[in-house]
């Protein structure tokens, strides 16, 4: 049980970190579009999609009670 609690805390911290990074990338994307830097905007869009994929993964595994989700990311 302690392992699952630790994994839950770690996943919450990881989720918070990823949400912050995603918000930063979204702001950078808006700035890049405003400055007509399409390559930078495309890179930020890909970065946002990657953050969303990891967040979706965490949500899917921890909603189902699968405590192995975080250890699989570490590997």
PDB file of N, CA and C in Angstrom:
ATOM      1  N   UNK A   1       0.823  -1.187   0.000  1.00  0.00           N
ATOM      2  CA  UNK A   1       0.000   0.000   0.000  1.00  0.00           C
ATOM      3  C   UNK A   1       0.869   1.253   0.000  1.00  0.00           C
ATOM      4  N   UNK A   2       1.959   1.222   0.755  1.00  0.00           N
ATOM      5  CA  UNK A   2       2.840   2.377   0.811  1.00  0.00           C
ATOM      6  C   UNK A   2       3.413   2.685  -0.571  1.00  0.00           C
ATOM      7  N   UNK A   3       3.763   1.625  -1.316  1.00  0.00           N
ATOM      8  CA  UNK A   3       4.279   1.835  -2.664  1.00  0.00           C
ATOM      9  C   UNK A   3       3.270   2.547  -3.548  1.00  0.00           C
ATOM     10  N   UNK A   4       2.017   2.172  -3.448  1.00  0.00           N
ATOM     11  CA  UNK A   4       1.000   2.812  -4.282  1.00  0.00           C
ATOM     12  C   UNK A   4       0.787   4.261  -3.852  1.00  0.00           C
ATOM     13  N   UNK A   5       0.891   4.535  -2.543  1.00  0.00           N
ATOM     14  CA  UNK A   5       0.776   5.918  -2.065  1.00  0.00           C
ATOM     15  C   UNK A   5       1.938   6.767  -2.569  1.00  0.00           C
ATOM     16  N   UNK A   6       3.132   6.210  -2.525  1.00  0.00           N
ATOM     17  CA  UNK A   6       4.320   6.927  -3.018  1.00  0.00           C
ATOM     18  C   UNK A   6       4.182   7.184  -4.509  1.00  0.00           C
ATOM     19  N   UNK A   7       3.751   6.179  -5.249  1.00  0.00           N
ATOM     20  CA  UNK A   7       3.552   6.364  -6.687  1.00  0.00           C
ATOM     21  C   UNK A   7       2.491   7.428  -6.966  1.00  0.00           C
ATOM     22  N   UNK A   8       1.434   7.461  -6.160  1.00  0.00           N
ATOM     23  CA  UNK A   8       0.379   8.468  -6.333  1.00  0.00           C
ATOM     24  C   UNK A   8       0.946   9.875  -6.105  1.00  0.00           C
ATOM     25  N   UNK A   9       1.745  10.039  -5.064  1.00  0.00           N
ATOM     26  CA  UNK A   9       2.360  11.342  -4.779  1.00  0.00           C
ATOM     27  C   UNK A   9       3.300  11.736  -5.909  1.00  0.00           C
ATOM     28  N   UNK A  10       4.109  10.807  -6.356  1.00  0.00           N
ATOM     29  CA  UNK A  10       5.026  11.093  -7.460  1.00  0.00           C
ATOM     30  C   UNK A  10       4.267  11.447  -8.731  1.00  0.00           C
ATOM     31  N   UNK A  11       3.201  10.730  -8.993  1.00  0.00           N
ATOM     32  CA  UNK A  11       2.428  11.027 -10.205  1.00  0.00           C
ATOM     33  C   UNK A  11       1.775  12.397 -10.102  1.00  0.00           C
ATOM     34  N   UNK A  12       1.319  12.778  -8.898  1.00  0.00           N
ATOM     35  CA  UNK A  12       0.735  14.107  -8.715  1.00  0.00           C
ATOM     36  C   UNK A  12       1.771  15.199  -8.951  1.00  0.00           C
ATOM     37  N   UNK A  13       2.976  14.979  -8.433  1.00  0.00           N
ATOM     38  CA  UNK A  13       4.051  15.955  -8.648  1.00  0.00           C
ATOM     39  C   UNK A  13       4.442  16.020 -10.119  1.00  0.00           C
ATOM     40  N   UNK A  14       4.530  14.868 -10.759  1.00  0.00           N
ATOM     41  CA  UNK A  14       4.851  14.833 -12.182  1.00  0.00           C
ATOM     42  C   UNK A  14       3.760  15.533 -12.986  1.00  0.00           C
ATOM     43  N   UNK A  15       2.525  15.287 -12.630  1.00  0.00           N
ATOM     44  CA  UNK A  15       1.391  15.919 -13.311  1.00  0.00           C
ATOM     45  C   UNK A  15       1.469  17.449 -13.170  1.00  0.00           C
ATOM     46  N   UNK A  16       1.769  17.939 -11.978  1.00  0.00           N
ATOM     47  CA  UNK A  16       1.905  19.388 -11.752  1.00  0.00           C
ATOM     48  C   UNK A  16       3.042  19.969 -12.586  1.00  0.00           C
ATOM     49  N   UNK A  17       4.176  19.272 -12.593  1.00  0.00           N
ATOM     50  CA  UNK A  17       5.323  19.718 -13.380  1.00  0.00           C
ATOM     51  C   UNK A  17       4.974  19.789 -14.860  1.00  0.00           C
ATOM     52  N   UNK A  18       4.326  18.739 -15.360  1.00  0.00           N
ATOM     53  CA  UNK A  18       3.972  18.698 -16.773  1.00  0.00           C
ATOM     54  C   UNK A  18       2.949  19.771 -17.132  1.00  0.00           C
ATOM     55  N   UNK A  19       2.007  20.022 -16.250  1.00  0.00           N
ATOM     56  CA  UNK A  19       1.013  21.079 -16.492  1.00  0.00           C
ATOM     57  C   UNK A  19       1.696  22.439 -16.609  1.00  0.00           C
ATOM     58  N   UNK A  20       2.677  22.705 -15.731  1.00  0.00           N
ATOM     59  CA  UNK A  20       3.413  23.967 -15.805  1.00  0.00           C
ATOM     60  C   UNK A  20       4.196  24.075 -17.106  1.00  0.00           C
ATOM     61  N   UNK A  21       4.883  23.005 -17.475  1.00  0.00           N
ATOM     62  CA  UNK A  21       5.662  23.003 -18.720  1.00  0.00           C
ATOM     63  C   UNK A  21       4.734  23.191 -19.920  1.00  0.00           C
ATOM     64  N   UNK A  22       3.579  22.558 -19.883  1.00  0.00           N
ATOM     65  CA  UNK A  22       2.615  22.676 -20.975  1.00  0.00           C
ATOM     66  C   UNK A  22       2.129  24.116 -21.103  1.00  0.00           C
ATOM     67  N   UNK A  23       1.839  24.765 -19.977  1.00  0.00           N
ATOM     68  CA  UNK A  23       1.405  26.162 -20.008  1.00  0.00           C
ATOM     69  C   UNK A  23       2.509  27.061 -20.564  1.00  0.00           C
ATOM     70  N   UNK A  24       3.753  26.795 -20.166  1.00  0.00           N
ATOM     71  CA  UNK A  24       4.877  27.571 -20.700  1.00  0.00           C
ATOM     72  C   UNK A  24       4.992  27.396 -22.210  1.00  0.00           C
ATOM     73  N   UNK A  25       4.854  26.165 -22.667  1.00  0.00           N
ATOM     74  CA  UNK A  25       4.944  25.880 -24.101  1.00  0.00           C
ATOM     75  C   UNK A  25       3.802  26.550 -24.862  1.00  0.00           C
ATOM     76  N   UNK A  26       2.616  26.576 -24.267  1.00  0.00           N
ATOM     77  CA  UNK A  26       1.478  27.240 -24.909  1.00  0.00           C
ATOM     78  C   UNK A  26       1.727  28.744 -25.041  1.00  0.00           C
ATOM     79  N   UNK A  27       2.296  29.353 -24.001  1.00  0.00           N
ATOM     80  CA  UNK A  27       2.605  30.784 -24.059  1.00  0.00           C
ATOM     81  C   UNK A  27       3.681  31.058 -25.108  1.00  0.00           C
ATOM     82  N   UNK A  28       4.700  30.209 -25.164  1.00  0.00           N
ATOM     83  CA  UNK A  28       5.760  30.367 -26.162  1.00  0.00           C
ATOM     84  C   UNK A  28       5.206  30.179 -27.567  1.00  0.00           C
ATOM     85  N   UNK A  29       4.266  29.273 -27.723  1.00  0.00           N
ATOM     86  CA  UNK A  29       3.643  29.034 -29.032  1.00  0.00           C
ATOM     87  C   UNK A  29       2.885  30.274 -29.498  1.00  0.00           C
ATOM     88  N   UNK A  30       2.128  30.876 -28.588  1.00  0.00           N
ATOM     89  CA  UNK A  30       1.380  32.091 -28.920  1.00  0.00           C
ATOM     90  C   UNK A  30       2.343  33.205 -29.324  1.00  0.00           C
ATOM     91  N   UNK A  31       3.431  33.351 -28.566  1.00  0.00           N
ATOM     92  CA  UNK A  31       4.433  34.370 -28.897  1.00  0.00           C
ATOM     93  C   UNK A  31       5.069  34.099 -30.255  1.00  0.00           C
ATOM     94  N   UNK A  32       5.365  32.843 -30.523  1.00  0.00           N
ATOM     95  CA  UNK A  32       5.992  32.484 -31.799  1.00  0.00           C
ATOM     96  C   UNK A  32       5.061  32.783 -32.969  1.00  0.00           C
ATOM     97  N   UNK A  33       3.782  32.498 -32.794  1.00  0.00           N
ATOM     98  CA  UNK A  33       2.815  32.799 -33.851  1.00  0.00           C
ATOM     99  C   UNK A  33       2.718  34.304 -34.066  1.00  0.00           C
ATOM    100  N   UNK A  34       2.685  35.053 -32.964  1.00  0.00           N
ATOM    101  CA  UNK A  34       2.591  36.513 -33.066  1.00  0.00           C
ATOM    102  C   UNK A  34       3.817  37.105 -33.755  1.00  0.00           C
ATOM    103  N   UNK A  35       4.978  36.477 -33.550  1.00  0.00           N
ATOM    104  CA  UNK A  35       6.224  36.963 -34.157  1.00  0.00           C
ATOM    105  C   UNK A  35       6.489  36.343 -35.531  1.00  0.00           C
ATOM    106  N   UNK A  36       5.535  35.554 -36.036  1.00  0.00           N
ATOM    107  CA  UNK A  36       5.642  34.895 -37.335  1.00  0.00           C
ATOM    108  C   UNK A  36       6.849  33.954 -37.403  1.00  0.00           C
ATOM    109  N   UNK A  37       7.098  33.252 -36.302  1.00  0.00           N
ATOM    110  CA  UNK A  37       8.152  32.233 -36.258  1.00  0.00           C
ATOM    111  C   UNK A  37       7.462  30.873 -36.294  1.00  0.00           C
ATOM    112  N   UNK A  38       7.125  30.445 -37.495  1.00  0.00           N
ATOM    113  CA  UNK A  38       6.315  29.240 -37.654  1.00  0.00           C
ATOM    114  C   UNK A  38       7.040  27.968 -37.223  1.00  0.00           C
ATOM    115  N   UNK A  39       8.361  27.909 -37.435  1.00  0.00           N
ATOM    116  CA  UNK A  39       9.104  26.726 -36.995  1.00  0.00           C
ATOM    117  C   UNK A  39       9.047  26.581 -35.479  1.00  0.00           C
ATOM    118  N   UNK A  40       9.217  27.678 -34.763  1.00  0.00           N
ATOM    119  CA  UNK A  40       9.157  27.646 -33.304  1.00  0.00           C
ATOM    120  C   UNK A  40       7.741  27.283 -32.843  1.00  0.00           C
ATOM    121  N   UNK A  41       6.738  27.789 -33.522  1.00  0.00           N
ATOM    122  CA  UNK A  41       5.355  27.472 -33.172  1.00  0.00           C
ATOM    123  C   UNK A  41       5.078  25.982 -33.369  1.00  0.00           C
ATOM    124  N   UNK A  42       5.602  25.426 -34.442  1.00  0.00           N
ATOM    125  CA  UNK A  42       5.433  23.992 -34.706  1.00  0.00           C
ATOM    126  C   UNK A  42       6.123  23.159 -33.640  1.00  0.00           C
ATOM    127  N   UNK A  43       7.319  23.569 -33.233  1.00  0.00           N
ATOM    128  CA  UNK A  43       8.040  22.855 -32.177  1.00  0.00           C
ATOM    129  C   UNK A  43       7.269  22.901 -30.863  1.00  0.00           C
ATOM    130  N   UNK A  44       6.727  24.040 -30.529  1.00  0.00           N
ATOM    131  CA  UNK A  44       5.959  24.164 -29.283  1.00  0.00           C
ATOM    132  C   UNK A  44       4.692  23.320 -29.350  1.00  0.00           C
ATOM    133  N   UNK A  45       4.061  23.262 -30.523  1.00  0.00           N
ATOM    134  CA  UNK A  45       2.867  22.437 -30.682  1.00  0.00           C
ATOM    135  C   UNK A  45       3.200  20.972 -30.429  1.00  0.00           C
ATOM    136  N   UNK A  46       4.310  20.500 -30.970  1.00  0.00           N
ATOM    137  CA  UNK A  46       4.734  19.119 -30.739  1.00  0.00           C
ATOM    138  C   UNK A  46       5.048  18.882 -29.265  1.00  0.00           C
ATOM    139  N   UNK A  47       5.651  19.869 -28.625  1.00  0.00           N
ATOM    140  CA  UNK A  47       5.966  19.772 -27.204  1.00  0.00           C
ATOM    141  C   UNK A  47       4.676  19.663 -26.377  1.00  0.00           C
ATOM    142  N   UNK A  48       3.702  20.471 -26.705  1.00  0.00           N
ATOM    143  CA  UNK A  48       2.412  20.443 -26.011  1.00  0.00           C
ATOM    144  C   UNK A  48       1.758  19.076 -26.176  1.00  0.00           C
ATOM    145  N   UNK A  49       1.784  18.538 -27.383  1.00  0.00           N
ATOM    146  CA  UNK A  49       1.191  17.226 -27.636  1.00  0.00           C
ATOM    147  C   UNK A  49       1.889  16.136 -26.833  1.00  0.00           C
ATOM    148  N   UNK A  50       3.210  16.238 -26.688  1.00  0.00           N
ATOM    149  CA  UNK A  50       3.947  15.254 -25.893  1.00  0.00           C
ATOM    150  C   UNK A  50       3.550  15.335 -24.425  1.00  0.00           C
ATOM    151  N   UNK A  51       3.434  16.547 -23.892  1.00  0.00           N
ATOM    152  CA  UNK A  51       3.001  16.708 -22.502  1.00  0.00           C
ATOM    153  C   UNK A  51       1.606  16.135 -22.312  1.00  0.00           C
ATOM    154  N   UNK A  52       0.717  16.400 -23.250  1.00  0.00           N
ATOM    155  CA  UNK A  52      -0.650  15.887 -23.151  1.00  0.00           C
ATOM    156  C   UNK A  52      -0.678  14.367 -23.199  1.00  0.00           C
ATOM    157  N   UNK A  53       0.193  13.767 -24.003  1.00  0.00           N
ATOM    158  CA  UNK A  53       0.236  12.303 -24.095  1.00  0.00           C
ATOM    159  C   UNK A  53       0.664  11.694 -22.762  1.00  0.00           C
ATOM    160  N   UNK A  54       1.658  12.280 -22.125  1.00  0.00           N
ATOM    161  CA  UNK A  54       2.109  11.754 -20.835  1.00  0.00           C
ATOM    162  C   UNK A  54       1.030  11.973 -19.769  1.00  0.00           C
ATOM    163  N   UNK A  55       0.389  13.123 -19.789  1.00  0.00           N
ATOM    164  CA  UNK A  55      -0.694  13.386 -18.836  1.00  0.00           C
ATOM    165  C   UNK A  55      -1.845  12.400 -19.030  1.00  0.00           C
ATOM    166  N   UNK A  56      -2.196  12.125 -20.277  1.00  0.00           N
ATOM    167  CA  UNK A  56      -3.250  11.141 -20.559  1.00  0.00           C
ATOM    168  C   UNK A  56      -2.861   9.758 -20.051  1.00  0.00           C
ATOM    169  N   UNK A  57      -1.590   9.409 -20.240  1.00  0.00           N
ATOM    170  CA  UNK A  57      -1.081   8.125 -19.773  1.00  0.00           C
ATOM    171  C   UNK A  57      -1.220   8.022 -18.259  1.00  0.00           C
ATOM    172  N   UNK A  58      -0.785   9.063 -17.564  1.00  0.00           N
ATOM    173  CA  UNK A  58      -0.893   9.061 -16.099  1.00  0.00           C
ATOM    174  C   UNK A  58      -2.346   8.949 -15.660  1.00  0.00           C
ATOM    175  N   UNK A  59      -3.215   9.719 -16.280  1.00  0.00           N
ATOM    176  CA  UNK A  59      -4.631   9.675 -15.927  1.00  0.00           C
ATOM    177  C   UNK A  59      -5.219   8.284 -16.145  1.00  0.00           C
ATOM    178  N   UNK A  60      -4.893   7.676 -17.268  1.00  0.00           N
ATOM    179  CA  UNK A  60      -5.448   6.363 -17.594  1.00  0.00           C
ATOM    180  C   UNK A  60      -4.978   5.298 -16.613  1.00  0.00           C
ATOM    181  N   UNK A  61      -3.721   5.312 -16.277  1.00  0.00           N
ATOM    182  CA  UNK A  61      -3.205   4.259 -15.409  1.00  0.00           C
ATOM    183  C   UNK A  61      -3.573   4.451 -13.950  1.00  0.00           C
ATOM    184  N   UNK A  62      -3.648   5.660 -13.489  1.00  0.00           N
ATOM    185  CA  UNK A  62      -3.959   5.861 -12.080  1.00  0.00           C
ATOM    186  C   UNK A  62      -5.455   5.896 -11.813  1.00  0.00           C
ATOM    187  N   UNK A  63      -6.259   6.199 -12.809  1.00  0.00           N
ATOM    188  CA  UNK A  63      -7.706   6.108 -12.622  1.00  0.00           C
ATOM    189  C   UNK A  63      -8.130   4.651 -12.495  1.00  0.00           C
ATOM    190  N   UNK A  64      -7.422   3.777 -13.190  1.00  0.00           N
ATOM    191  CA  UNK A  64      -7.741   2.355 -13.153  1.00  0.00           C
ATOM    192  C   UNK A  64      -7.098   1.664 -11.961  1.00  0.00           C
ATOM    193  N   UNK A  65      -6.337   2.397 -11.150  1.00  0.00           N
ATOM    194  CA  UNK A  65      -5.686   1.806  -9.989  1.00  0.00           C
ATOM    195  C   UNK A  65      -4.419   1.051 -10.313  1.00  0.00           C
ATOM    196  N   UNK A  66      -3.846   1.268 -11.476  1.00  0.00           N
ATOM    197  CA  UNK A  66      -2.621   0.591 -11.876  1.00  0.00           C
ATOM    198  C   UNK A  66      -1.433   1.364 -11.320  1.00  0.00           C
ATOM    199  N   UNK A  67      -0.822   0.867 -10.278  1.00  0.00           N
ATOM    200  CA  UNK A  67       0.294   1.574  -9.655  1.00  0.00           C
ATOM    201  C   UNK A  67       1.606   1.346 -10.402  1.00  0.00           C
ATOM    202  N   UNK A  68       1.608   0.508 -11.418  1.00  0.00           N
ATOM    203  CA  UNK A  68       2.832   0.259 -12.181  1.00  0.00           C
ATOM    204  C   UNK A  68       3.113   1.358 -13.187  1.00  0.00           C
ATOM    205  N   UNK A  69       2.173   2.250 -13.415  1.00  0.00           N
ATOM    206  CA  UNK A  69       2.314   3.260 -14.449  1.00  0.00           C
ATOM    207  C   UNK A  69       3.547   4.116 -14.306  1.00  0.00           C
ATOM    208  N   UNK A  70       3.829   4.600 -13.109  1.00  0.00           N
ATOM    209  CA  UNK A  70       4.962   5.492 -12.906  1.00  0.00           C
ATOM    210  C   UNK A  70       6.285   4.762 -13.040  1.00  0.00           C
ATOM    211  N   UNK A  71       6.367   3.537 -12.542  1.00  0.00           N
ATOM    212  CA  UNK A  71       7.614   2.799 -12.659  1.00  0.00           C
ATOM    213  C   UNK A  71       7.930   2.457 -14.104  1.00  0.00           C
ATOM    214  N   UNK A  72       6.902   2.269 -14.927  1.00  0.00           N
ATOM    215  CA  UNK A  72       7.127   2.012 -16.344  1.00  0.00           C
ATOM    216  C   UNK A  72       7.703   3.231 -17.053  1.00  0.00           C
ATOM    217  N   UNK A  73       7.310   4.432 -16.626  1.00  0.00           N
ATOM    218  CA  UNK A  73       7.845   5.646 -17.215  1.00  0.00           C
ATOM    219  C   UNK A  73       9.321   5.763 -16.905  1.00  0.00           C
ATOM    220  N   UNK A  74       9.708   5.414 -15.670  1.00  0.00           N
ATOM    221  CA  UNK A  74      11.107   5.498 -15.262  1.00  0.00           C
ATOM    222  C   UNK A  74      11.991   4.607 -16.097  1.00  0.00           C
ATOM    223  N   UNK A  75      11.492   3.478 -16.527  1.00  0.00           N
ATOM    224  CA  UNK A  75      12.281   2.530 -17.313  1.00  0.00           C
ATOM    225  C   UNK A  75      12.421   3.071 -18.687  1.00  0.00           C
TER     226      UNK A  75
END
